[in-house]
Each structure stands twice: as structure tokens, then as C-alpha cells.
Amino acid sequence: MRPARALIDLQALRHNYQLAREVTGAKALAVIKADAYGHGAVRCAQALEAEADGFAVACIEEALELRAAGIRAPILLLEGFFEADELPLIVEHDFWCVVHSLWQLDAIEQARLAKPIHVWLKLDSGMHRVGLHPNDYKAAYQRLQASANVAKIVLMSHFARADELDCTRSVEQVAVFLGARADLTAEISLRNSPAVLGWPRVPSDWVRPGLMLYGSSPFDEPQATASRLQPVMTLESKVICVRELPAGEPVGYGARFITPKPMRIGVVAMGYADGYPRQAPTGTPVFVDGVRSQLLGRVSMDMLCIDLTDVPQAGLGSTVELWGKNILASEVATAADTIPYQIFCNLKRVPRLYSGN
């Protein structure tokens, strides 16, 4: 069988969730949207359900998958509903629902529901993606509070630049939020992963750890709390061919790398069809037989090449870590001019193998 695989450490996942709780003292929704950022939503939910205060997903399809797998914990729909006819399903499966637009508020008021729902009312505090305008926020809260279709309200917003620790935008967004929710009695939720790790003074009864659950830091620079995260996914494969090349030979498509000296080249069963970033350049780190080495040339659909010149013990069948506990996903993402969120979510074709149950 092809040796490419993703090893998922569920004990590390639990550690990272517990860290979010520890550093905030708040209730925490584990964000497992996009198939738990490529880690497998059902297995991650099963690993966390005994201790998680709930989960958060993007849409009702993701939430229904969890319910079908037997997950009974609260599940928040971060994008709310897209059509009013989803509301009966939200009631039936006891989902919590973000309301970020006035049309959603209208739909809730007009619906005939078997029982009231739990609403998270989202404010646009400055990201300008989704959320109610601050001028509409108090009135929307009052309408929800007056509706027989609403059981409980949590007030929320989302930061645009919390991963920039020297940026004042998050402080400005907090000020907008506190102004809009003045005199409103409800729990609040502001802190996502970067705010959990790097903004301890931001108030939040509920936190929403996402990227940090999977052991990757949202920051470009070292950060004390983020250094305590444990990587959850190890993407690995094996050397399937070794080439001995003289100086001056091209490696891979487009001859993007020319050997500057005689070199040993390892061919690895991993490519962009597996989710490894095609734009990763020569020099992107890899870990082979206990030694850091590097990618050489272009990433192909199914294969990539690495430098074995200074790893004489490595050869056919050697295990290669593309990212994980020795090569952080953030290192690969930086080299490829992308972000860890994307390389996790792009994972496909490789089987996921779980440990730490």
C-alpha cells in the first residue's frame, strides 16, 4: 500500500482543548468545522465529547454528520442557517445557531417552532464580514428576547487581527462590542484561538478554540502559551526511490532545482494531490531518519524530492515527516507562503490513523 498517511494524536487534541480552558477559565466550544481542519470531525468530537462544553461547525450539514455519529453535546452553527426551512432541523437536533443578519432574525420571529432555540447574536465589531451593525444590535437582542422562539442568547463577535499581537485593532473591536452590548444581560463570546493564547484581558464567558486545538500557533513569532501546544497531525510517507546525481542535473518538473554538487536525492510518495502545498519551494524542511533535511525542486501531484546527501543512513523505505512534531506545520506554511489552516484543510487522499483514544 502507498505509504503516505496522516497520524492523528487524539491525546494531544485533548491537551490543547484543556489548555484553552486552563488559560481562560471559560467554557470552550471546540471548533471542528471543515472536518476538524482536516483531522476528522467525527473522531475528534468523539475524543473530546466527555469534557467539551460543546462544538462549533460552519453549517448544518457538518452538524448533522456529528449527530448521526452519536454526538449529543451542544453544536453551534457558526454561519447560522441559510434558508428558513432549516429551522425545524435546528429544533429537532437541538443545535445552537448564530444569527448574523436581520433576515435571520425575521425568519426566527416568523417561524412556528416546536420549541425555542439557543441563539448566538453576532456583532460586526470591525471585521466587516458578517454580523449585525452596532446600531442594530440592541434592538435585535430585544426582539430575540421577546420572541417565544428563543430560549437563550449569547452575544458574540469575531476578531480580524488577533494574530497580530502588536496591532490595536482587537482592542478597538472590543470597545465597539462593549459599547453595542451595554446594558444587555447575556453571556459573551469573543475569543478565538489567537485571542485565547495572546489576549488574556479580553472578556469572554465562552471561548472558541479552533487552530490551537490542532497544535498549531496562529502567530508568526514565538509566544509563551502557544509554545505549550502539542501538534496533533503528523503527515508522513516513505522514500520510494533513491537517485545518485552528479553536479549540474535538474530535479523535477521545470528544472527548478539544479544539483550544485553530487547529491543523493530521495523520492517520497507525497504530492499536491495529497494536500502537500505545490508552492512549497526548495528548502522547505522535512524530517528523515531523525535528521532535518529539505525539499528539492517542484512538488508533483504524487511525489516530491528531498535531499539525502547529508543523511547517509537514510534510503529506500526511510520514513519522512512532512509536518508534525519535528517539522511544525507553521514552518511548512510559511515556506509555502500560506497558513497552517489551509494546509490542514487541504489534506485529502491520505488515510488518517488515530491514536490516543
Coordinates of C-alpha atoms in Angstrom, one line a residue:
M1 CA 0.0 0.0 0.0
R2 CA 1.1 3.6 -0.6
P3 CA 2.9 4.7 2.5
A4 CA 1.5 8.3 2.7
R5 CA -0.6 8.8 5.8
A6 CA -1.7 11.3 8.5
L7 CA -1.2 10.2 12.1
I8 CA -3.7 11.9 14.4
D9 CA -2.8 12.1 18.1
L10 CA -6.1 12.5 20.0
Q11 CA -4.4 12.8 23.3
A12 CA -2.6 15.9 22.0
L13 CA -6.0 17.2 20.9
R14 CA -7.4 16.8 24.4
H15 CA -4.3 18.5 25.8
N16 CA -4.8 21.5 23.6
Y17 CA -8.5 21.8 24.5
Q18 CA -7.6 21.6 28.2
L19 CA -5.0 24.4 27.7
A20 CA -7.7 26.6 26.2
R21 CA -9.8 26.0 29.4
E22 CA -6.8 26.5 31.7
V23 CA -5.6 29.8 30.4
T24 CA -9.1 31.4 30.1
G25 CA -11.2 29.8 32.9
A26 CA -14.1 30.0 30.4
K27 CA -16.4 27.5 28.8
A28 CA -15.0 26.3 25.4
L29 CA -16.6 25.3 22.2
A30 CA -14.2 23.1 20.2
V31 CA -14.3 24.4 16.7
I32 CA -14.3 21.3 14.4
K33 CA -15.6 22.8 11.2
A34 CA -14.1 21.8 7.8
D35 CA -13.8 18.2 9.0
A36 CA -11.9 19.4 12.1
Y37 CA -9.5 21.3 9.9
G38 CA -8.7 18.1 8.0
H39 CA -8.3 16.0 11.2
G40 CA -11.6 14.2 11.0
A41 CA -14.6 15.8 12.7
V42 CA -16.3 12.7 14.0
R43 CA -13.2 11.2 15.6
C44 CA -12.2 14.5 17.1
A45 CA -15.6 15.1 18.5
Q46 CA -15.7 11.6 20.0
A47 CA -12.3 12.2 21.6
L48 CA -13.4 15.4 23.2
E49 CA -17.1 14.9 23.9
A50 CA -16.6 13.7 27.5
E51 CA -15.1 17.0 28.5
A52 CA -16.0 19.6 25.9
D53 CA -18.7 22.2 26.6
G54 CA -19.8 21.9 23.0
F55 CA -18.7 22.1 19.4
A56 CA -18.8 24.6 16.7
V57 CA -19.2 23.9 12.9
A58 CA -19.8 26.0 9.9
C59 CA -23.1 24.7 8.7
I60 CA -26.0 22.3 9.4
E61 CA -24.5 19.6 7.1
E62 CA -21.5 19.3 9.3
A63 CA -23.6 19.3 12.5
L64 CA -25.9 16.6 11.1
E65 CA -22.9 14.4 10.5
L66 CA -21.9 14.7 14.1
R67 CA -25.4 13.9 15.3
A68 CA -25.6 10.8 13.0
A69 CA -22.3 9.6 14.6
G70 CA -24.0 9.8 18.1
I71 CA -22.5 13.2 19.3
R72 CA -25.1 14.6 21.7
A73 CA -23.2 17.6 23.0
P74 CA -24.3 21.1 22.0
I75 CA -23.3 22.1 18.5
L76 CA -23.2 25.7 17.3
L77 CA -23.8 26.6 13.7
L78 CA -21.3 29.4 13.1
E79 CA -22.9 30.6 9.8
G80 CA -26.4 30.1 11.2
F81 CA -29.0 29.0 8.7
F82 CA -29.0 29.7 5.0
E83 CA -32.8 29.2 4.5
A84 CA -35.7 29.5 6.9
D85 CA -36.7 25.9 6.2
E86 CA -33.5 24.7 8.2
L87 CA -35.1 26.0 11.4
P88 CA -37.2 22.8 12.1
L89 CA -34.0 20.7 11.7
I90 CA -32.2 23.1 14.1
V91 CA -35.0 22.4 16.6
E92 CA -35.2 18.7 16.0
H93 CA -31.4 18.2 16.6
D94 CA -31.1 20.8 19.3
F95 CA -28.5 22.9 17.5
W96 CA -27.4 26.3 18.7
C97 CA -27.5 28.9 16.0
V98 CA -25.6 32.1 15.2
V99 CA -27.7 35.0 14.0
H100 CA -25.6 37.5 12.0
S101 CA -28.2 39.1 9.7
L102 CA -31.5 40.8 10.1
W103 CA -33.2 38.4 7.7
Q104 CA -32.3 35.5 10.0
L105 CA -33.9 37.4 12.9
D106 CA -37.1 38.0 10.8
A107 CA -37.2 34.3 10.0
I108 CA -36.9 33.2 13.6
E109 CA -39.7 35.6 14.6
Q110 CA -42.0 34.3 11.9
A111 CA -41.3 30.6 12.3
R112 CA -43.6 28.1 14.0
L113 CA -41.2 26.1 16.1
A114 CA -41.8 23.1 18.3
K115 CA -39.5 24.6 21.0
P116 CA -37.3 27.7 21.4
I117 CA -33.7 27.7 20.1
H118 CA -30.5 28.9 21.6
V119 CA -29.2 31.9 19.6
W120 CA -25.7 33.4 19.5
L121 CA -26.2 37.0 18.3
K122 CA -23.2 38.1 16.2
L123 CA -22.0 41.7 16.1
D124 CA -19.8 43.1 13.3
S125 CA -17.3 44.9 15.5
G126 CA -15.0 45.7 12.7
M127 CA -14.1 42.7 10.7
H128 CA -16.9 43.6 8.2
R129 CA -17.6 40.0 7.1
V130 CA -20.8 39.0 8.7
G131 CA -22.6 40.4 11.8
L132 CA -25.1 43.0 12.8
H133 CA -24.2 46.7 12.6
P134 CA -23.7 48.1 16.1
N135 CA -26.7 50.5 15.6
D136 CA -28.9 47.4 15.1
Y137 CA -27.5 45.2 17.9
K138 CA -29.5 46.3 20.9
A139 CA -32.8 46.2 19.1
A140 CA -32.0 42.8 17.6
Y141 CA -31.3 41.5 21.1
Q142 CA -34.6 42.9 22.4
R143 CA -36.5 41.3 19.6
L144 CA -34.9 37.9 20.2
Q145 CA -35.5 38.3 24.0
A146 CA -39.2 39.0 23.3
S147 CA -39.6 36.0 20.9
A148 CA -41.2 32.8 22.1
N149 CA -38.9 31.0 19.6
V150 CA -35.7 31.9 21.5
A151 CA -34.6 30.2 24.7
K152 CA -31.2 31.8 25.4
I153 CA -29.0 34.4 23.9
V154 CA -25.2 34.6 23.8
L155 CA -23.5 37.8 22.5
M156 CA -20.6 37.3 20.2
S157 CA -18.2 38.9 17.7
H158 CA -15.1 37.8 15.8
F159 CA -11.6 39.4 15.7
A160 CA -9.9 40.2 12.4
R161 CA -6.4 40.7 13.6
A162 CA -5.9 39.0 16.9
D163 CA -3.0 37.0 15.5
E164 CA -1.1 40.3 15.3
L165 CA -0.1 40.9 18.9
D166 CA 1.2 44.4 18.4
C167 CA -1.9 45.6 16.5
T168 CA -4.5 47.8 18.2
R169 CA -7.4 46.6 16.0
S170 CA -8.5 43.9 18.6
V171 CA -8.7 46.5 21.4
E172 CA -10.8 48.7 19.1
Q173 CA -13.1 45.8 18.3
V174 CA -13.6 45.1 22.0
A175 CA -14.5 48.7 22.6
V176 CA -17.1 48.6 19.8
F177 CA -18.5 45.3 21.2
L178 CA -18.8 46.6 24.7
G179 CA -20.5 49.8 23.5
A180 CA -23.0 47.9 21.5
R181 CA -23.8 45.4 24.3
A182 CA -24.0 48.0 27.1
D183 CA -27.0 47.2 29.4
L184 CA -27.6 43.8 27.7
T185 CA -27.6 40.9 30.1
A186 CA -26.2 37.8 28.5
E187 CA -23.0 35.7 28.3
I188 CA -20.5 36.8 25.7
S189 CA -18.0 35.1 23.4
L190 CA -15.2 37.0 21.8
R191 CA -12.0 34.9 22.0
N192 CA -10.9 32.7 19.1
S193 CA -7.6 30.8 19.1
P194 CA -5.3 33.8 18.9
A195 CA -7.3 35.7 21.5
V196 CA -7.3 32.7 23.8
L197 CA -3.5 32.5 23.6
G198 CA -2.5 36.1 23.3
W199 CA -5.2 38.4 24.6
P200 CA -5.8 37.5 28.3
R201 CA -7.7 40.7 29.1
V202 CA -10.4 40.3 26.5
P203 CA -13.6 39.3 28.3
S204 CA -15.3 36.0 27.2
D205 CA -17.6 33.7 29.0
W206 CA -17.3 31.3 26.1
V207 CA -14.1 30.8 24.0
R208 CA -13.9 29.2 20.6
P209 CA -10.5 27.4 20.1
G210 CA -10.0 26.3 16.6
L211 CA -6.5 26.2 15.1
M212 CA -4.9 25.8 18.6
L213 CA -6.9 22.6 19.1
Y214 CA -4.8 21.1 16.4
G215 CA -1.5 22.2 18.0
S216 CA -0.5 25.0 15.6
S217 CA 0.2 28.5 16.7
P218 CA -1.6 31.4 14.9
F219 CA 1.3 33.7 15.5
D220 CA 4.3 34.4 13.3
E221 CA 6.5 34.9 16.3
P222 CA 7.1 32.7 19.4
Q223 CA 4.5 33.1 22.1
A224 CA 4.6 31.7 25.6
T225 CA 1.3 30.0 25.8
A226 CA 1.3 28.8 22.1
S227 CA 4.6 27.1 22.9
R228 CA 2.7 24.7 25.1
L229 CA 0.6 23.4 22.2
Q230 CA 1.1 19.8 21.0
P231 CA 0.9 19.1 17.3
V232 CA -2.0 16.7 16.6
M233 CA -1.3 15.7 13.0
T234 CA 1.9 14.1 11.7
L235 CA 1.9 13.9 7.9
E236 CA 4.4 11.3 6.8
S237 CA 5.4 9.0 4.0
K238 CA 8.4 7.0 2.9
V239 CA 11.3 7.2 0.4
I240 CA 10.3 5.1 -2.6
C241 CA 13.4 5.7 -4.7
V242 CA 17.0 7.0 -4.3
R243 CA 18.9 8.7 -7.1
E244 CA 22.6 9.5 -7.1
L245 CA 23.1 12.6 -9.3
P246 CA 26.2 14.4 -10.4
A247 CA 26.5 18.2 -10.3
G248 CA 24.5 20.1 -12.9
E249 CA 21.5 17.8 -13.1
P250 CA 17.9 19.0 -13.0
V251 CA 15.4 17.6 -10.4
G252 CA 11.7 17.5 -11.1
Y253 CA 9.3 19.5 -13.3
G254 CA 10.6 22.7 -14.9
A255 CA 14.2 22.1 -13.7
R256 CA 13.6 24.5 -10.8
F257 CA 16.5 22.8 -9.0
I258 CA 19.9 22.0 -10.5
T259 CA 22.3 20.0 -8.4
P260 CA 25.2 22.2 -7.4
K261 CA 27.3 19.2 -6.5
P262 CA 27.0 15.4 -6.5
M263 CA 23.9 14.7 -4.4
R264 CA 21.7 11.8 -3.1
I265 CA 18.0 12.5 -3.9
G266 CA 15.2 10.7 -2.2
V267 CA 11.8 10.4 -3.9
V268 CA 8.9 10.5 -1.5
A269 CA 5.3 9.3 -2.1
M270 CA 3.6 12.6 -1.3
G271 CA 2.3 15.3 -3.5
Y272 CA -0.2 18.1 -4.0
A273 CA -2.9 15.5 -4.7
D274 CA -2.4 14.6 -1.0
G275 CA -2.7 18.2 0.1
Y276 CA 1.0 19.0 0.4
P277 CA 1.3 22.6 -0.9
R278 CA 2.5 22.7 -4.5
Q279 CA 4.0 26.1 -4.0
A280 CA 6.4 24.8 -1.3
P281 CA 9.9 25.8 -2.6
T282 CA 13.3 24.2 -2.4
G283 CA 14.5 24.4 1.2
T284 CA 11.1 23.7 2.8
P285 CA 12.1 21.5 5.8
V286 CA 11.4 17.8 6.1
F287 CA 12.5 15.3 8.7
V288 CA 14.0 12.0 7.6
D289 CA 15.6 9.3 9.9
G290 CA 15.9 11.7 12.8
V291 CA 17.5 14.5 10.7
R292 CA 16.2 17.7 9.3
S293 CA 16.6 18.0 5.6
Q294 CA 14.9 19.8 2.8
L295 CA 12.6 19.6 -0.2
L296 CA 14.2 19.9 -3.6
G297 CA 12.5 21.2 -6.8
R298 CA 8.8 21.3 -7.6
V299 CA 6.2 19.3 -5.8
S300 CA 4.5 16.9 -8.2
M301 CA 1.0 15.5 -8.0
D302 CA 2.0 12.3 -6.3
M303 CA 5.7 12.7 -5.4
L304 CA 8.3 15.1 -4.2
C305 CA 12.1 15.0 -3.9
I306 CA 14.2 15.6 -0.8
D307 CA 17.9 15.9 -0.1
L308 CA 19.6 12.8 1.3
T309 CA 23.1 13.9 0.7
D310 CA 23.9 14.6 4.4
V311 CA 21.7 11.8 5.7
P312 CA 23.7 8.7 4.7
Q313 CA 21.7 6.4 6.9
A314 CA 18.5 7.2 5.0
G315 CA 17.5 5.3 2.0
L316 CA 14.7 3.2 0.4
G317 CA 11.9 2.8 2.9
S318 CA 13.0 5.6 5.3
T319 CA 10.2 7.4 7.0
V320 CA 9.8 11.1 6.1
E321 CA 7.8 13.5 8.2
L322 CA 6.4 16.4 6.1
W323 CA 5.0 18.1 9.2
G324 CA 4.2 17.1 12.7
K325 CA 6.1 17.1 16.0
N326 CA 9.5 17.7 14.4
I327 CA 8.6 19.9 11.5
L328 CA 5.8 22.2 12.6
A329 CA 3.0 22.8 10.1
S330 CA 3.6 26.5 10.5
E331 CA 7.2 26.1 9.2
V332 CA 5.8 24.4 6.0
A333 CA 3.1 27.0 5.7
T334 CA 5.5 29.9 6.0
A335 CA 7.8 28.4 3.4
A336 CA 4.9 27.9 1.0
D337 CA 3.5 31.4 1.6
T338 CA 0.3 30.2 3.1
I339 CA -1.1 29.4 6.6
P340 CA -1.5 26.2 8.7
Y341 CA -5.3 26.4 8.4
Q342 CA -5.0 25.9 4.7
I343 CA -2.5 23.1 4.6
F344 CA -4.6 21.2 7.2
C345 CA -7.8 21.7 5.4
N346 CA -6.3 20.7 2.0
L347 CA -5.4 17.3 3.3
K348 CA -7.0 14.6 1.1
R349 CA -6.4 11.1 -0.2
V350 CA -4.1 10.1 2.6
P351 CA -5.6 7.8 5.2
R352 CA -5.9 9.1 8.8
L353 CA -4.7 6.8 11.5
Y354 CA -5.8 7.7 15.1
S355 CA -4.1 7.1 18.4
G356 CA -4.6 8.3 21.9
N357 CA -8.2 7.1 22.4

